[in-house]
Amino acid sequence: MKNMWWKLLGAALILYTLIGGMTIPLKPGLADIIPTAIKTGEKAEFLVIGYNTNFEQSEGLTAWLKADSIRSIEAIKVVPQSATELVATFLLPNDMPNANSFHPLTVVVNSKADGICVLPGQVALQKGVIDTLNTSQWSSIKSLHRKTDFNFPYRNILVETIRNIFYHVPLWFAMAMVFFIGVIYSILNLRNPLVKYDANAVAFTEIGVLLGVLGTITGAIWAKNTWGQYWSWDIKQNMSAIAIMVYLAYFVLRGSFDDREKSARISAVYNIFAFASLIPLLVIIPRMTESLHPGNGGNPGMGGEDLDHTMKYFLYPAFIGWTLLAVWMSNIRARFLILKDKMMLKFNQ
Amino acid sequence: MVQEIIHLIAKEFRLEMRRKHALGGILLYVISSVYIVYAGFFNIPKQSWNAIFWILMLFASINAVAKSFVQENSGSQLYLYQLAHPSAILIAKMIYNAGLLFLIGILTFVVLSTFTGDQVRDTGMFIGFLALAAIGFSICFTFTAAIASKSNSGTGLLAILSFPVVIPILMSLVKLSANALGLIMDSSYFTDILNLLAIDAMMLALTFLLFPYLWRD
């Protein structure tokens, strides 16, 4: 029982991230707007579709079209149709917000119950006919209600798949950790060839490959929902597939020896070599080329707008939880391998 | 040590000269695969030329390097390890293989260009990248050949072990040679070269750290 605490901690953290990560709702957001093209000087009526919103019983419901930080226009009339639909009427000013002939507008809907909902750059504004009776002017957004409930952020495209960050990213993190521990056992095995070192190196590497496969699968599912395809031959996907191949080669190598001691030594050498080659594969190369994956090819990684503080309460425990679980699994596997080795010795005598 | 290395390189060269059929085999491999490529394509787009060149180069290289450890018998290896320092043997093989791979690269380049027309915009740059490729492939393949030679599976295992590991080097090279072909105009290719050299240096350092555990039986 004395050495159980970290295993229980790992299980508890994973349970916590599973329950919290799956049940906490997203913040209200805007899913769509119709129409998506308007002209200056006209009176435009929009149908705004919300997600997780509560338009009907919202007090202080306002809508804005925002051109930049100081030029916005408030809706003259906002009529909720249902909890997730509202019709907003705008009287657009005669002048364009700047010298361009085309300008993207961001839709902002605000109420006491929903807080600030934003749909960035969805409406295209073009130069229209000047209406002399129109006195509408660009102004800055005033007095927005803020919502402070504990919710995950709403992001267009990501929507509910944002929860995958609690599983996909920690799986890769745990994989790197487990491979690293495996390499340490391989180094120990080279310095002092013992069965327990070899068994641990194999066990940790096996669990690492398992986590890598799971990381690739969760990534593919995420890619299906955000990039459009399970496998889009993105550099990050290719490189992770190759990284798994490097480790599969490790198992092929182990299997090609009859002599146990020799197998342990040579595969330890290859394991260290393979781990070092993982660094250019997963870290350097994807940064050099174009990639859809966050953190690569000039895309922002974790942090900034994408990692809301509410998510950190689950992401960081998930890192620790999955790593502890992976170490636990590897431990069981290593103990099994050591026992198997002892049994073999007994039978051979 | 330097004397040892020079003698060992001379030994590799003399062995190669005695087994001329091995070199002839590589030459035959390059020419016949280029002919197959020619028969299939007639007019190769530059993009494909780049890919095909590196595929030919990769397979020719692995066949050439497989000789160095995998196809030697363990008795003569043991004899050699007693005569010379193991690291000197490794360095000699790497230098010799780098030279051999560079020649194979030039050969593949010449043969492919003769059949499909000279597609390279900047020949000097391309030959420079071939030299970089020879160094990178030599480090990676020589070490994996040393690992593979310890088992009885031979050349097949060498391919399994080395292909995934060589991919970072190969990817950088494909990108660099796209520059020399005029496919992309990237003025900052110098950082790619540095990346490649960094990967080479890392592999080289690991090779020397790990080789002492490898050669002993």
Coordinates of C-alpha atoms in Angstrom, one line a residue:
Chain A
M1 CA 0.0 0.0 0.0
K2 CA 3.0 2.3 0.7
N3 CA 4.0 2.4 -2.9
M4 CA 0.5 2.7 -4.3
W5 CA -0.1 6.4 -3.8
W6 CA 1.3 7.5 -7.2
K7 CA -0.7 4.8 -9.0
L8 CA -3.9 5.9 -7.3
L9 CA -3.0 9.6 -8.0
G10 CA -2.5 8.8 -11.7
A11 CA -5.9 6.9 -11.9
A12 CA -7.6 9.7 -10.0
L13 CA -6.2 12.4 -12.3
I14 CA -7.3 10.6 -15.4
L15 CA -10.7 10.1 -14.0
Y16 CA -10.9 13.8 -13.1
T17 CA -9.8 14.9 -16.6
L18 CA -12.2 12.4 -18.2
I19 CA -15.2 13.5 -16.2
G20 CA -14.4 17.2 -16.2
G21 CA -13.1 17.4 -19.7
M22 CA -16.2 15.7 -21.1
T23 CA -19.0 17.3 -19.1
I24 CA -18.1 20.9 -18.7
P25 CA -20.0 22.8 -21.4
L26 CA -18.5 25.2 -23.9
K27 CA -19.0 29.0 -23.6
P28 CA -21.8 30.3 -25.7
G29 CA -20.6 31.2 -29.2
L30 CA -21.7 32.1 -32.7
A31 CA -21.8 29.3 -35.3
D32 CA -23.0 31.0 -38.4
I33 CA -24.4 34.2 -40.0
I34 CA -26.6 34.8 -43.1
P35 CA -25.9 36.7 -45.4
T36 CA -22.2 37.0 -45.5
A37 CA -21.8 39.9 -47.9
I38 CA -23.2 43.4 -47.5
K39 CA -22.7 47.0 -48.9
T40 CA -22.2 50.3 -47.1
G41 CA -25.1 52.6 -46.7
E42 CA -27.7 49.8 -46.8
K43 CA -30.1 48.4 -44.1
A44 CA -29.1 44.8 -43.6
E45 CA -31.0 42.1 -41.8
F46 CA -28.9 39.1 -40.5
L47 CA -29.9 35.7 -39.2
V48 CA -27.3 34.9 -36.5
I49 CA -27.0 31.2 -35.3
G50 CA -25.6 30.6 -31.9
Y51 CA -24.1 27.6 -30.1
N52 CA -25.0 26.9 -26.4
T53 CA -26.6 30.4 -26.4
N54 CA -29.7 31.6 -24.6
F55 CA -30.9 34.4 -26.8
E56 CA -34.6 34.2 -25.7
Q57 CA -34.3 35.1 -22.1
S58 CA -31.3 37.4 -22.4
E59 CA -31.6 40.8 -21.0
G60 CA -29.4 43.5 -22.5
L61 CA -29.1 41.6 -25.8
T62 CA -27.1 43.7 -28.3
A63 CA -25.3 42.9 -31.6
W64 CA -22.4 44.7 -33.2
L65 CA -20.5 44.5 -36.5
K66 CA -16.9 45.3 -35.8
A67 CA -14.5 46.6 -38.5
D68 CA -11.5 47.4 -36.2
S69 CA -10.9 48.4 -32.6
I70 CA -12.5 51.8 -33.0
R71 CA -15.0 51.3 -35.8
S72 CA -18.1 49.3 -35.1
I73 CA -21.8 49.6 -35.7
E74 CA -24.5 48.6 -33.3
A75 CA -27.7 46.9 -34.4
I76 CA -30.8 49.1 -34.4
K77 CA -33.0 46.1 -33.7
V78 CA -32.3 42.6 -32.2
V79 CA -35.1 40.1 -32.2
P80 CA -34.5 36.6 -30.7
Q81 CA -36.2 33.8 -32.6
S82 CA -35.2 30.9 -30.4
A83 CA -32.5 30.1 -27.9
T84 CA -30.0 29.7 -30.7
E85 CA -31.3 32.1 -33.4
L86 CA -31.7 35.8 -33.6
V87 CA -32.4 38.4 -36.3
A88 CA -30.3 41.6 -36.1
T89 CA -30.9 44.6 -38.2
F90 CA -28.1 47.0 -39.0
L91 CA -28.0 50.4 -40.6
L92 CA -24.6 50.6 -42.2
P93 CA -22.7 53.9 -42.5
N94 CA -22.1 55.4 -46.0
D95 CA -18.3 55.3 -45.7
M96 CA -16.0 52.4 -45.7
P97 CA -14.0 51.9 -42.4
N98 CA -10.8 52.4 -44.4
A99 CA -9.5 53.1 -47.9
N100 CA -9.8 49.4 -49.0
S101 CA -12.7 48.5 -51.3
F102 CA -13.4 45.4 -49.3
H103 CA -13.3 44.9 -45.5
P104 CA -14.1 41.8 -43.3
L105 CA -16.5 42.5 -40.4
T106 CA -16.6 40.6 -37.1
V107 CA -19.9 39.8 -35.6
V108 CA -20.3 40.4 -31.8
V109 CA -23.4 39.4 -29.9
N110 CA -23.6 40.4 -26.2
S111 CA -26.0 39.7 -23.4
K112 CA -26.0 39.3 -19.7
A113 CA -26.6 35.5 -19.8
D114 CA -24.2 34.7 -22.7
G115 CA -21.4 37.2 -22.3
I116 CA -19.5 38.2 -25.4
C117 CA -19.9 35.9 -28.4
V118 CA -17.7 36.6 -31.4
L119 CA -17.6 35.3 -35.0
P120 CA -14.4 36.7 -36.5
G121 CA -14.2 38.1 -40.0
Q122 CA -17.3 36.3 -41.4
V123 CA -19.1 39.2 -43.1
A124 CA -17.6 40.9 -46.2
L125 CA -18.3 44.6 -46.5
Q126 CA -18.2 46.3 -49.9
K127 CA -18.7 49.9 -51.1
G128 CA -22.3 50.5 -51.9
V129 CA -24.6 53.4 -53.0
I130 CA -24.6 56.5 -50.8
D131 CA -27.9 57.1 -49.0
T132 CA -28.1 60.8 -48.1
L133 CA -30.8 60.2 -45.4
N134 CA -28.5 57.7 -43.7
T135 CA -26.8 59.3 -40.7
S136 CA -25.3 56.2 -39.2
Q137 CA -21.7 56.5 -38.0
W138 CA -18.9 54.2 -37.1
S139 CA -18.2 54.2 -33.3
S140 CA -16.4 52.0 -30.8
I141 CA -18.1 49.2 -28.9
K142 CA -19.4 50.3 -25.5
S143 CA -20.3 48.6 -22.3
L144 CA -20.2 44.8 -22.9
H145 CA -21.5 42.3 -20.4
R146 CA -18.8 39.8 -19.4
K147 CA -19.5 36.3 -18.3
T148 CA -17.3 34.6 -15.7
D149 CA -18.7 31.1 -15.5
F150 CA -16.3 28.1 -15.6
N151 CA -16.7 27.0 -19.2
F152 CA -14.3 25.9 -22.0
P153 CA -13.8 28.5 -24.8
Y154 CA -15.8 28.3 -27.9
R155 CA -13.7 28.3 -31.1
N156 CA -15.1 28.1 -34.6
I157 CA -14.0 24.9 -36.4
L158 CA -12.8 23.3 -33.2
V159 CA -16.1 23.6 -31.3
E160 CA -16.6 20.5 -29.1
T161 CA -13.4 18.8 -30.4
I162 CA -11.5 21.3 -28.2
R163 CA -11.8 18.7 -25.5
N164 CA -9.5 16.4 -27.4
I165 CA -6.6 18.5 -26.1
F166 CA -6.9 16.7 -22.8
Y167 CA -6.3 13.3 -24.4
H168 CA -4.3 13.9 -27.6
V169 CA -1.5 16.1 -26.2
P170 CA -1.0 14.3 -22.9
L171 CA -0.7 11.0 -24.7
W172 CA 2.2 12.3 -26.7
F173 CA 3.7 13.9 -23.6
A174 CA 3.4 10.6 -21.7
M175 CA 4.9 8.7 -24.8
A176 CA 8.0 11.0 -24.7
M177 CA 8.4 10.5 -21.0
V178 CA 8.1 6.7 -21.2
F179 CA 10.5 6.5 -24.1
F180 CA 12.9 8.6 -22.2
I181 CA 12.7 6.3 -19.1
G182 CA 13.2 3.4 -21.5
V183 CA 16.4 5.0 -22.8
I184 CA 17.7 5.5 -19.2
Y185 CA 17.2 1.7 -18.6
S186 CA 19.0 1.0 -21.9
I187 CA 22.0 3.1 -20.7
L188 CA 21.9 1.3 -17.4
N189 CA 21.8 -2.0 -19.2
L190 CA 24.9 -1.1 -21.2
R191 CA 26.8 -0.1 -18.1
N192 CA 25.7 -3.2 -16.1
P193 CA 23.9 -5.9 -18.1
L194 CA 21.1 -7.1 -15.8
V195 CA 17.8 -8.8 -16.8
K196 CA 15.8 -6.2 -14.9
Y197 CA 17.2 -3.3 -16.8
D198 CA 16.6 -5.0 -20.1
A199 CA 13.0 -6.0 -19.1
N200 CA 12.3 -2.4 -18.1
A201 CA 13.7 -0.9 -21.2
V202 CA 11.5 -3.2 -23.4
A203 CA 8.4 -2.7 -21.2
F204 CA 8.7 1.1 -21.3
T205 CA 9.4 1.1 -25.0
E206 CA 6.3 -1.1 -25.7
I207 CA 4.0 1.1 -23.7
G208 CA 5.6 4.1 -25.5
V209 CA 4.7 2.6 -28.8
L210 CA 1.1 1.9 -27.6
L211 CA 0.8 5.6 -26.5
G212 CA 2.2 6.8 -29.8
V213 CA -0.4 4.8 -31.7
L214 CA -3.2 6.1 -29.4
G215 CA -1.8 9.7 -29.9
T216 CA -1.8 9.2 -33.7
I217 CA -5.4 7.8 -33.6
T218 CA -6.7 10.7 -31.4
G219 CA -4.9 13.1 -33.7
A220 CA -6.5 11.5 -36.8
I221 CA -9.9 11.8 -35.3
W222 CA -9.3 15.4 -34.4
A223 CA -7.9 16.0 -38.0
K224 CA -11.1 14.5 -39.4
N225 CA -13.2 17.1 -37.6
T226 CA -11.0 20.1 -38.1
W227 CA -8.8 19.5 -41.2
G228 CA -11.4 17.4 -43.0
Q229 CA -9.6 14.1 -43.3
Y230 CA -8.4 11.4 -41.0
W231 CA -5.0 11.4 -42.7
S232 CA -4.1 14.5 -44.8
W233 CA -0.4 13.6 -45.2
D234 CA 0.6 16.5 -43.0
I235 CA 4.3 16.5 -42.1
K236 CA 3.5 16.0 -38.4
Q237 CA 1.4 13.0 -39.2
N238 CA 4.0 11.5 -41.5
M239 CA 6.8 12.1 -39.0
S240 CA 4.9 10.5 -36.1
A241 CA 4.2 7.5 -38.3
I242 CA 7.9 7.2 -39.0
A243 CA 8.7 7.6 -35.4
I244 CA 6.5 4.6 -34.6
M245 CA 8.3 2.7 -37.4
V246 CA 11.7 3.5 -35.8
Y247 CA 10.5 1.8 -32.7
L248 CA 8.9 -1.1 -34.5
A249 CA 12.3 -1.7 -36.0
Y250 CA 13.6 -1.9 -32.5
F251 CA 11.3 -4.9 -31.8
V252 CA 12.3 -6.5 -35.1
L253 CA 16.0 -6.1 -34.1
R254 CA 15.3 -7.7 -30.7
G255 CA 13.6 -10.6 -32.3
S256 CA 16.5 -11.3 -34.6
F257 CA 18.9 -12.6 -32.0
D258 CA 19.0 -16.0 -30.3
D259 CA 21.4 -15.0 -27.6
R260 CA 19.5 -13.1 -24.8
E261 CA 22.5 -11.1 -23.5
K262 CA 23.5 -10.0 -27.0
S263 CA 19.9 -9.1 -27.9
A264 CA 19.7 -6.9 -24.8
R265 CA 23.0 -5.1 -25.5
I266 CA 22.5 -4.5 -29.3
S267 CA 18.9 -3.4 -28.9
A268 CA 19.9 -1.0 -26.0
V269 CA 22.4 0.6 -28.4
Y270 CA 19.7 0.9 -31.1
N271 CA 17.2 2.2 -28.5
I272 CA 19.5 5.1 -27.6
F273 CA 20.1 5.8 -31.3
A274 CA 16.4 5.7 -32.1
F275 CA 15.4 8.1 -29.2
A276 CA 18.0 10.6 -30.5
S277 CA 16.6 10.4 -34.0
L278 CA 13.1 11.1 -32.6
I279 CA 14.1 14.6 -31.8
P280 CA 14.7 15.7 -35.5
L281 CA 11.6 13.7 -36.6
L282 CA 9.1 15.2 -34.2
V283 CA 10.6 18.6 -33.3
I284 CA 13.0 19.9 -36.0
I285 CA 11.6 18.8 -39.3
P286 CA 7.9 19.7 -38.7
R287 CA 9.0 23.2 -37.8
M288 CA 10.8 23.6 -41.1
T289 CA 7.9 22.8 -43.5
E290 CA 4.4 23.9 -43.9
S291 CA 2.0 22.1 -41.5
L292 CA -1.6 22.4 -40.4
H293 CA -0.6 21.2 -36.9
P294 CA -0.4 23.9 -34.2
G295 CA 3.1 24.8 -33.1
N296 CA 4.5 24.0 -36.6
G297 CA 5.0 25.8 -39.9
G298 CA 4.4 29.2 -38.3
N299 CA 1.2 28.2 -36.6
P300 CA 0.7 29.2 -33.0
G301 CA 1.1 26.4 -30.5
M302 CA -0.4 26.0 -27.1
G303 CA -0.9 29.2 -25.3
G304 CA -2.3 32.6 -26.4
E305 CA -6.0 32.5 -27.2
D306 CA -6.2 28.7 -27.7
L307 CA -5.3 27.6 -24.2
D308 CA -7.9 29.3 -22.0
H309 CA -7.1 29.2 -18.3
T310 CA -10.1 27.0 -17.6
M311 CA -8.5 24.3 -19.8
K312 CA -5.2 24.4 -17.9
Y313 CA -7.1 23.0 -14.8
F314 CA -7.6 19.8 -16.8
L315 CA -4.6 19.8 -19.3
Y316 CA -1.8 19.9 -16.7
P317 CA -3.4 17.2 -14.4
A318 CA -3.9 15.1 -17.6
F319 CA -0.1 15.4 -18.4
I320 CA 0.7 14.0 -14.9
G321 CA -2.1 11.5 -14.9
W322 CA -1.3 9.8 -18.3
T323 CA 2.4 9.8 -17.5
L324 CA 1.8 8.1 -14.1
L325 CA -0.6 5.6 -15.7
A326 CA 1.9 4.8 -18.5
V327 CA 4.7 4.2 -15.9
W328 CA 2.4 2.0 -13.9
M329 CA 1.5 -0.1 -17.1
S330 CA 5.2 -0.3 -18.0
N331 CA 6.0 -1.5 -14.4
I332 CA 3.5 -4.3 -14.6
R333 CA 4.8 -5.3 -18.0
A334 CA 8.4 -5.3 -16.8
R335 CA 7.6 -7.4 -13.8
F336 CA 5.9 -9.9 -16.1
L337 CA 8.9 -10.0 -18.4
I338 CA 11.3 -10.6 -15.4
L339 CA 9.1 -13.4 -14.0
K340 CA 8.9 -14.9 -17.5
D341 CA 12.7 -14.9 -17.7
K342 CA 12.9 -16.6 -14.3
M343 CA 10.4 -19.3 -15.3
M344 CA 12.4 -19.9 -18.5
L345 CA 15.6 -20.4 -16.5
K346 CA 13.8 -22.8 -14.2
F347 CA 12.4 -24.9 -17.0
N348 CA 15.7 -25.0 -18.8
Q349 CA 17.5 -26.4 -15.7
Chain B
M1 CA 45.4 6.8 -34.9
V2 CA 45.6 8.9 -38.1
Q3 CA 48.1 6.5 -39.6
E4 CA 45.8 3.6 -38.6
I5 CA 42.8 5.3 -40.3
I6 CA 44.8 5.9 -43.5
H7 CA 45.9 2.3 -43.6
L8 CA 42.4 1.1 -43.0
I9 CA 40.9 3.3 -45.7
A10 CA 43.6 1.9 -48.1
K11 CA 42.6 -1.6 -47.0
E12 CA 38.9 -0.9 -47.8
F13 CA 40.0 0.4 -51.2
R14 CA 42.1 -2.6 -52.0
L15 CA 39.3 -4.9 -50.9
E16 CA 36.9 -3.0 -53.2
M17 CA 39.3 -3.4 -56.1
R18 CA 39.5 -7.1 -55.5
R19 CA 35.7 -7.4 -55.6
K20 CA 35.1 -5.4 -58.8
H21 CA 31.8 -7.3 -59.3
A22 CA 30.3 -5.5 -56.3
L23 CA 31.0 -2.1 -57.9
G24 CA 29.8 -3.3 -61.2
G25 CA 26.6 -4.5 -59.6
I26 CA 25.9 -1.0 -58.3
L27 CA 26.6 0.5 -61.7
L28 CA 24.2 -2.0 -63.3
Y29 CA 21.6 -1.2 -60.6
V30 CA 21.8 2.5 -61.3
I31 CA 21.7 2.2 -65.1
S32 CA 18.9 -0.4 -65.2
S33 CA 16.7 1.5 -62.7
V34 CA 17.3 4.8 -64.6
Y35 CA 16.3 3.0 -67.8
I36 CA 13.1 1.7 -66.1
V37 CA 12.3 5.3 -65.0
Y38 CA 13.0 6.6 -68.5
A39 CA 10.8 3.9 -70.1
G40 CA 7.9 4.7 -67.7
F41 CA 8.1 8.5 -67.9
F42 CA 9.8 9.7 -71.1
N43 CA 9.4 13.3 -70.0
I44 CA 10.1 13.6 -66.3
P45 CA 8.6 16.6 -64.5
K46 CA 11.2 18.3 -62.2
Q47 CA 9.3 17.5 -59.1
S48 CA 9.4 13.7 -59.9
W49 CA 13.0 14.0 -61.1
N50 CA 13.9 15.2 -57.6
A51 CA 12.0 12.3 -55.9
I52 CA 13.3 9.7 -58.2
F53 CA 16.9 10.8 -57.9
W54 CA 16.8 10.5 -54.1
I55 CA 15.0 7.1 -54.2
L56 CA 17.7 5.7 -56.6
M57 CA 20.4 7.2 -54.5
L58 CA 18.9 5.8 -51.3
F59 CA 18.7 2.2 -52.6
A60 CA 22.1 2.4 -54.3
S61 CA 23.7 3.7 -51.1
I62 CA 22.2 1.0 -48.9
N63 CA 23.5 -1.7 -51.2
A64 CA 26.9 -0.1 -51.2
V65 CA 27.2 0.3 -47.5
A66 CA 25.8 -3.2 -46.7
K67 CA 29.2 -4.5 -47.8
S68 CA 31.0 -2.7 -45.0
F69 CA 29.9 -4.6 -42.0
V70 CA 27.1 -6.9 -42.9
Q71 CA 28.8 -8.9 -45.6
E72 CA 32.1 -9.3 -43.7
N73 CA 32.6 -12.5 -41.8
S74 CA 33.0 -12.3 -38.0
G75 CA 36.4 -14.0 -38.0
S76 CA 38.1 -11.3 -40.1
Q77 CA 36.3 -8.6 -38.1
L78 CA 37.7 -10.1 -34.8
Y79 CA 41.2 -10.1 -36.4
L80 CA 40.8 -6.5 -37.4
Y81 CA 39.6 -5.3 -34.0
Q82 CA 42.8 -6.8 -32.4
L83 CA 45.0 -5.1 -34.9
A84 CA 43.5 -1.6 -34.8
H85 CA 41.5 0.6 -32.5
P86 CA 37.7 -0.1 -33.0
S87 CA 37.0 3.6 -33.3
A88 CA 39.6 3.9 -36.0
I89 CA 37.9 1.1 -37.9
L90 CA 34.6 2.9 -37.6
I91 CA 36.1 6.2 -38.8
A92 CA 37.9 4.6 -41.7
K93 CA 34.7 2.9 -42.8
M94 CA 32.7 6.1 -42.5
I95 CA 35.2 8.1 -44.6
Y96 CA 35.5 5.3 -47.2
N97 CA 31.7 5.0 -47.4
A98 CA 31.3 8.7 -47.7
G99 CA 33.6 8.8 -50.6
L100 CA 31.9 5.8 -52.2
L101 CA 28.5 7.2 -51.7
F102 CA 29.6 10.5 -53.2
L103 CA 30.8 8.7 -56.3
I104 CA 27.5 6.8 -56.5
G105 CA 25.7 10.1 -56.2
I106 CA 27.7 11.6 -59.1
L107 CA 27.2 8.4 -61.1
T108 CA 23.4 8.4 -60.5
F109 CA 23.3 12.1 -61.4
V110 CA 25.2 11.7 -64.6
V111 CA 23.3 8.6 -65.8
L112 CA 19.9 10.1 -64.9
S113 CA 20.8 13.4 -66.6
T114 CA 22.0 11.6 -69.7
F115 CA 18.7 9.8 -70.1
T116 CA 16.2 12.4 -69.0
G117 CA 18.0 15.7 -69.8
D118 CA 19.8 17.9 -67.4
Q119 CA 17.2 19.2 -65.1
V120 CA 19.5 20.9 -62.5
R121 CA 19.7 24.6 -62.6
D122 CA 22.7 25.0 -60.4
T123 CA 25.0 22.1 -60.9
G124 CA 27.7 23.2 -58.4
M125 CA 25.1 23.6 -55.7
F126 CA 23.6 20.2 -56.5
I127 CA 27.0 18.5 -56.3
G128 CA 27.6 20.2 -53.0
F129 CA 24.3 18.7 -51.7
L130 CA 25.4 15.3 -53.0
A131 CA 28.5 15.6 -50.8
L132 CA 26.4 16.5 -47.8
A133 CA 24.2 13.5 -48.6
A134 CA 27.2 11.2 -48.8
I135 CA 28.3 12.3 -45.4
G136 CA 24.9 12.0 -43.8
F137 CA 24.1 8.6 -45.4
S138 CA 27.5 7.3 -44.6
I139 CA 27.2 8.1 -40.8
C140 CA 23.7 6.7 -40.6
F141 CA 24.2 3.6 -42.7
T142 CA 27.6 2.6 -41.4
F143 CA 26.4 2.6 -37.8
T144 CA 23.1 0.8 -38.6
A145 CA 25.1 -1.7 -40.7
A146 CA 27.3 -2.3 -37.6
I147 CA 24.2 -3.0 -35.6
A148 CA 22.6 -5.2 -38.3
S149 CA 25.8 -7.2 -38.8
K150 CA 25.5 -8.5 -35.2
S151 CA 22.4 -10.5 -36.1
N152 CA 22.1 -13.1 -38.8
S153 CA 19.3 -11.4 -40.8
G154 CA 21.8 -9.3 -42.8
T155 CA 20.8 -6.7 -45.4
G156 CA 17.1 -7.0 -44.8
L157 CA 17.5 -5.9 -41.2
L158 CA 19.8 -3.1 -42.3
A159 CA 17.0 -1.6 -44.5
I160 CA 14.5 -1.9 -41.6
L161 CA 16.8 -0.2 -39.1
S162 CA 18.2 2.5 -41.3
F163 CA 15.3 3.8 -43.5
P164 CA 13.2 5.4 -40.7
V165 CA 16.4 6.9 -39.1
V166 CA 17.7 8.3 -42.4
I167 CA 14.4 10.1 -43.2
P168 CA 15.2 13.4 -41.4
I169 CA 18.4 13.6 -43.5
L170 CA 16.6 12.7 -46.7
M171 CA 13.8 15.2 -46.1
S172 CA 16.3 18.0 -45.7
L173 CA 18.2 16.9 -48.8
V174 CA 15.0 16.7 -50.9
K175 CA 14.2 20.2 -49.9
L176 CA 17.7 21.5 -50.5
S177 CA 18.0 19.8 -53.9
A178 CA 14.6 21.3 -54.9
N179 CA 16.5 24.6 -54.5
A180 CA 19.3 23.5 -56.9
L181 CA 16.7 22.3 -59.4
G182 CA 15.0 25.6 -59.3
L183 CA 11.7 24.2 -58.0
I184 CA 11.6 26.6 -55.1
M185 CA 13.4 29.8 -54.5
D186 CA 14.5 29.7 -50.9
S187 CA 17.3 32.2 -50.1
S188 CA 17.5 30.9 -46.6
Y189 CA 18.6 27.4 -47.5
F190 CA 21.7 27.9 -45.4
T191 CA 19.7 27.2 -42.3
D192 CA 18.6 23.9 -43.8
I193 CA 22.2 23.0 -44.4
L194 CA 22.9 23.9 -40.7
N195 CA 20.0 21.7 -39.7
L196 CA 21.4 18.8 -41.7
L197 CA 24.9 19.2 -40.3
A198 CA 23.4 19.3 -36.8
I199 CA 21.6 16.0 -37.4
D200 CA 24.9 14.6 -38.8
A201 CA 26.9 15.8 -35.8
M202 CA 24.3 14.4 -33.3
M203 CA 24.4 11.0 -35.0
L204 CA 28.2 11.0 -35.2
A205 CA 28.5 11.8 -31.5
L206 CA 26.1 9.0 -30.6
T207 CA 27.9 6.6 -32.9
F208 CA 31.2 7.1 -31.1
L209 CA 29.5 6.9 -27.7
L210 CA 27.8 3.6 -28.6
F211 CA 30.2 1.8 -30.8
P212 CA 32.4 0.5 -27.9
Y213 CA 29.3 -1.5 -26.7
L214 CA 28.6 -2.8 -30.1
W215 CA 31.8 -4.3 -31.6
R216 CA 32.6 -6.7 -28.7
D217 CA 31.0 -10.1 -28.7

